[in-house]
Amino acid sequence: GEKVEQHESTLSVREGDSAVINCTYTDTASSYFPWYKQEAGKSLHFVIDIRSNVDRKQSQRLIVLLDKKAKRFSLHITATQPEDSAIYFCAADASSGSWQLIFGSGTQLTVMP
Amino acid sequence: DTTVKQNPRYKLARVGKPVNLICSQTMNHDTMYWYQKKPNQAPKLLLFYYDKILNREADTFEKFQSSRPNNSFCSLYIGSAGLEYSAMYLCASSRSGAGAEQFFGPGTRLTVL
């Protein structure tokens, strides 16, 4: 079955710099790749996603890139702010059209002033 | 209101005793999910309901049961808790269909002694 690996368990950046979180997946049939954010003491919530019919998606300061050949996708946060500090989880659908999400183990992002 | 509620927030259980966790949502979502999350690990899907149809993961099939008496409520039941069940249990809900955003509750932290 699908496996999702999140490469950075922790990441620290200076406020205003960019942060990049990388994930890889194993199942070439996966077609949906969401990202979730968990701030301290709060629930996971959706931030952005990308589907396999595109290789780039941007929402304000968030950019998601998808490299289907390498089975890799990444979250880029530009002009980081202290409120971006959180745990970020990448995920992939278990197979194309599946409702099941396979999550990565999370990256703790710290934005330092 | 995009809130998913979970009760209790903290649960202490003895080995061998049953545990019942509750989740509710008012978004009229027809799909509800239960995940288990241990520290530094990915959220792991245990089961999900689409309407009244229960789908359980093969490797947790015998360990967890669930019921959904109506669209808004879903429970997770452990018949006989073991030490390995100590974890955060996350409930989520979504509209039906692949690629639907999942809305997560705050979680129930279960400690088995």
Short mmCIF file of C-alpha atoms in Angstrom, two decimals:
data_model
loop_
_atom_site.label_atom_id
_atom_site.label_comp_id
_atom_site.label_asym_id
_atom_site.label_seq_id
_atom_site.Cartn_x
_atom_site.Cartn_y
_atom_site.Cartn_z
CA GLY A 1 0.00 0.00 0.00
CA GLU A 2 0.85 3.67 -0.20
CA LYS A 3 3.55 5.03 2.09
CA VAL A 4 4.25 8.71 2.64
CA GLU A 5 7.56 9.84 4.04
CA GLN A 6 8.10 13.32 5.40
CA HIS A 7 11.79 14.03 5.37
CA GLU A 8 12.24 16.84 7.85
CA SER A 9 11.00 16.20 11.36
CA THR A 10 12.00 19.71 12.43
CA LEU A 11 12.76 22.88 10.50
CA SER A 12 13.79 26.30 11.78
CA VAL A 13 13.84 29.45 9.67
CA ARG A 14 14.19 33.17 10.28
CA GLU A 15 11.12 35.32 9.96
CA GLY A 16 10.82 36.51 6.38
CA ASP A 17 12.76 33.60 4.93
CA SER A 18 11.19 30.74 2.98
CA ALA A 19 10.54 27.28 4.41
CA VAL A 20 10.38 24.10 2.35
CA ILE A 21 8.96 20.80 3.56
CA ASN A 22 9.46 17.73 1.40
CA CYS A 23 7.46 14.52 1.12
CA THR A 24 7.75 11.42 -1.01
CA TYR A 25 5.17 8.76 -1.77
CA THR A 26 5.33 5.26 -3.19
CA ASP A 27 2.11 4.60 -5.12
CA THR A 28 2.12 6.01 -8.65
CA ALA A 29 -1.68 5.74 -8.62
CA SER A 30 -2.03 8.43 -5.92
CA SER A 31 -3.60 11.57 -7.32
CA TYR A 32 -4.48 13.83 -4.40
CA PHE A 33 -1.97 15.45 -2.05
CA PRO A 34 -3.25 17.69 0.77
CA TRP A 35 -1.32 19.48 3.47
CA TYR A 36 -2.60 19.97 7.01
CA LYS A 37 -1.33 22.29 9.72
CA GLN A 38 -1.53 21.78 13.48
CA GLU A 39 -0.83 24.76 15.69
CA ALA A 40 0.04 24.21 19.33
CA GLY A 41 -2.97 22.99 21.27
CA LYS A 42 -5.25 23.00 18.22
CA SER A 43 -6.74 20.55 15.73
CA LEU A 44 -5.27 19.69 12.37
CA HIS A 45 -6.68 21.89 9.66
CA PHE A 46 -6.40 21.86 5.90
CA VAL A 47 -4.13 24.47 4.31
CA ILE A 48 -3.65 23.58 0.65
CA ASP A 49 -3.74 20.64 -1.73
CA ILE A 50 -2.64 19.65 -5.20
CA ARG A 51 -4.00 17.11 -7.62
CA SER A 52 -2.00 15.08 -10.09
CA ASN A 53 -3.26 16.95 -13.14
CA VAL A 54 -1.09 19.97 -12.23
CA ASP A 55 2.46 20.35 -10.97
CA ARG A 56 2.14 23.65 -9.13
CA LYS A 57 -0.47 25.38 -7.02
CA GLN A 58 -0.28 28.62 -5.08
CA SER A 59 -2.48 30.08 -2.40
CA GLN A 60 -1.15 33.38 -1.07
CA ARG A 61 2.21 32.57 0.58
CA LEU A 62 1.83 28.80 0.15
CA ILE A 63 3.12 26.98 -2.93
CA VAL A 64 2.83 23.25 -3.50
CA LEU A 65 4.96 21.53 -6.12
CA LEU A 66 4.34 18.01 -7.40
CA ASP A 67 6.92 15.92 -9.26
CA LYS A 68 5.09 12.78 -10.33
CA LYS A 69 8.14 11.26 -11.94
CA ALA A 70 10.10 11.45 -8.70
CA LYS A 71 6.98 10.77 -6.60
CA ARG A 72 7.77 13.85 -4.57
CA PHE A 73 5.79 16.86 -3.44
CA SER A 74 6.73 19.85 -1.38
CA LEU A 75 5.23 22.75 0.53
CA HIS A 76 6.91 26.12 0.18
CA ILE A 77 6.02 28.87 2.63
CA THR A 78 7.32 32.25 1.49
CA ALA A 79 7.93 35.30 3.67
CA THR A 80 7.43 33.26 6.82
CA GLN A 81 5.76 34.79 9.86
CA PRO A 82 5.74 33.66 13.50
CA GLU A 83 2.17 32.39 13.09
CA ASP A 84 3.42 29.91 10.51
CA SER A 85 5.07 28.02 13.38
CA ALA A 86 3.22 24.69 13.62
CA ILE A 87 3.43 21.03 12.70
CA TYR A 88 2.76 20.44 9.01
CA PHE A 89 1.52 17.07 7.77
CA CYS A 90 1.62 15.99 4.16
CA ALA A 91 -0.72 13.29 2.91
CA ALA A 92 -1.60 11.33 -0.19
CA ASP A 93 -4.68 9.38 -1.14
CA ALA A 94 -4.21 5.63 -0.73
CA SER A 95 -4.82 5.21 -4.46
CA SER A 96 -6.45 7.28 -7.16
CA GLY A 97 -9.99 8.03 -6.11
CA SER A 98 -9.60 6.56 -2.65
CA TRP A 99 -11.14 8.40 0.29
CA GLN A 100 -8.37 7.19 2.55
CA LEU A 101 -5.48 9.55 3.26
CA ILE A 102 -2.03 8.29 4.18
CA PHE A 103 -0.25 10.90 6.28
CA GLY A 104 3.40 11.69 6.80
CA SER A 105 4.74 11.91 10.34
CA GLY A 106 4.83 15.71 10.43
CA THR A 107 7.38 18.52 10.35
CA GLN A 108 7.66 20.93 13.27
CA LEU A 109 8.31 24.33 11.70
CA THR A 110 9.65 27.07 13.95
CA VAL A 111 9.85 30.61 12.63
CA MET A 112 12.31 32.62 14.67
CA PRO A 113 11.93 36.39 14.98
CA ASP B 1 -19.89 26.10 12.07
CA THR B 2 -16.98 23.92 11.00
CA THR B 3 -16.39 22.39 14.40
CA VAL B 4 -15.86 18.74 15.11
CA LYS B 5 -16.24 17.98 18.80
CA GLN B 6 -14.77 15.10 20.73
CA ASN B 7 -15.52 13.82 24.20
CA PRO B 8 -13.84 13.32 26.49
CA ARG B 9 -10.66 15.28 25.79
CA TYR B 10 -8.69 13.07 28.18
CA LYS B 11 -9.40 9.49 29.13
CA LEU B 12 -7.65 7.26 31.62
CA ALA B 13 -8.38 3.55 31.31
CA ARG B 14 -7.20 0.37 32.97
CA VAL B 15 -5.76 -2.52 30.99
CA GLY B 16 -8.51 -4.89 30.00
CA LYS B 17 -11.31 -2.37 30.45
CA PRO B 18 -13.51 -1.00 27.67
CA VAL B 19 -13.19 2.52 26.29
CA ASN B 20 -15.79 4.51 24.39
CA LEU B 21 -14.92 7.77 22.64
CA ILE B 22 -17.46 10.13 21.12
CA CYS B 23 -17.33 12.49 18.15
CA SER B 24 -19.91 14.88 16.77
CA GLN B 25 -20.19 17.30 13.86
CA THR B 26 -22.89 19.68 12.69
CA MET B 27 -21.73 20.19 9.10
CA ASN B 28 -24.01 17.43 7.78
CA HIS B 29 -20.98 15.57 6.50
CA ASP B 30 -21.78 12.05 5.41
CA THR B 31 -18.28 10.70 6.09
CA MET B 32 -16.66 10.44 9.51
CA TYR B 33 -13.19 9.08 10.26
CA TRP B 34 -11.23 7.88 13.27
CA TYR B 35 -7.44 8.15 13.36
CA GLN B 36 -4.93 7.02 15.96
CA LYS B 37 -1.89 9.22 16.48
CA LYS B 38 1.14 8.41 18.58
CA PRO B 39 3.95 10.89 19.30
CA ASN B 40 6.22 11.57 16.31
CA GLN B 41 4.14 9.28 14.13
CA ALA B 42 1.69 9.89 11.31
CA PRO B 43 -2.04 9.86 12.01
CA LYS B 44 -3.18 6.34 11.14
CA LEU B 45 -6.67 5.75 9.80
CA LEU B 46 -8.52 3.16 11.88
CA LEU B 47 -11.92 3.21 10.21
CA PHE B 48 -14.43 5.47 8.53
CA TYR B 49 -18.16 5.65 8.01
CA TYR B 50 -19.71 6.69 4.77
CA ASP B 51 -23.32 7.29 5.75
CA LYS B 52 -24.16 4.06 7.62
CA ILE B 53 -21.48 1.94 5.95
CA LEU B 54 -18.49 1.15 8.14
CA ASN B 55 -15.08 0.61 6.55
CA ARG B 56 -12.36 -0.75 8.82
CA GLU B 57 -8.69 -1.05 8.05
CA ALA B 58 -7.50 -4.65 7.76
CA ASP B 59 -4.79 -4.40 10.42
CA THR B 60 -7.08 -2.88 13.05
CA PHE B 61 -10.23 -4.75 12.15
CA GLU B 62 -10.54 -6.71 15.35
CA LYS B 63 -9.25 -4.07 17.73
CA PHE B 64 -11.72 -1.23 17.16
CA GLN B 65 -15.44 -1.03 16.70
CA SER B 66 -17.61 1.92 15.88
CA SER B 67 -21.20 2.99 15.66
CA ARG B 68 -22.97 5.88 14.01
CA PRO B 69 -26.49 6.23 15.39
CA ASN B 70 -27.15 9.30 13.25
CA ASN B 71 -25.39 11.57 10.77
CA SER B 72 -23.91 13.80 13.47
CA PHE B 73 -22.43 11.30 15.91
CA CYS B 74 -19.82 8.60 15.69
CA SER B 75 -18.21 6.55 18.45
CA LEU B 76 -15.02 4.54 18.70
CA TYR B 77 -15.11 1.52 20.98
CA ILE B 78 -12.24 -0.51 22.37
CA GLY B 79 -13.50 -3.67 24.02
CA SER B 80 -10.42 -4.43 26.08
CA ALA B 81 -7.77 -1.73 26.26
CA GLY B 82 -4.11 -2.68 26.15
CA LEU B 83 -1.07 -0.51 26.89
CA GLU B 84 -0.49 -0.15 23.15
CA TYR B 85 -3.79 1.71 22.80
CA SER B 86 -2.37 4.75 24.60
CA ALA B 87 -2.48 7.47 21.93
CA MET B 88 -4.33 10.51 20.69
CA TYR B 89 -7.53 9.59 18.87
CA LEU B 90 -8.59 12.06 16.20
CA CYS B 91 -12.04 12.23 14.68
CA ALA B 92 -12.60 13.92 11.33
CA SER B 93 -15.49 14.47 8.97
CA SER B 94 -15.85 15.38 5.31
CA ARG B 95 -18.28 15.47 2.45
CA SER B 96 -18.30 12.25 0.52
CA GLY B 97 -15.92 11.60 -2.29
CA ALA B 98 -12.25 11.35 -2.87
CA GLY B 99 -10.24 14.48 -2.31
CA ALA B 100 -12.69 16.09 0.12
CA GLU B 101 -11.23 18.30 2.83
CA GLN B 102 -11.31 16.62 6.20
CA PHE B 103 -12.22 18.65 9.28
CA PHE B 104 -10.55 17.41 12.44
CA GLY B 105 -11.63 17.48 16.05
CA PRO B 106 -9.25 18.38 18.92
CA GLY B 107 -8.64 14.74 19.76
CA THR B 108 -9.03 12.54 22.81
CA ARG B 109 -5.84 11.62 24.63
CA LEU B 110 -6.20 8.06 25.90
CA THR B 111 -3.82 6.76 28.52
CA VAL B 112 -4.03 3.09 29.41
CA LEU B 113 -2.51 2.01 32.72
#
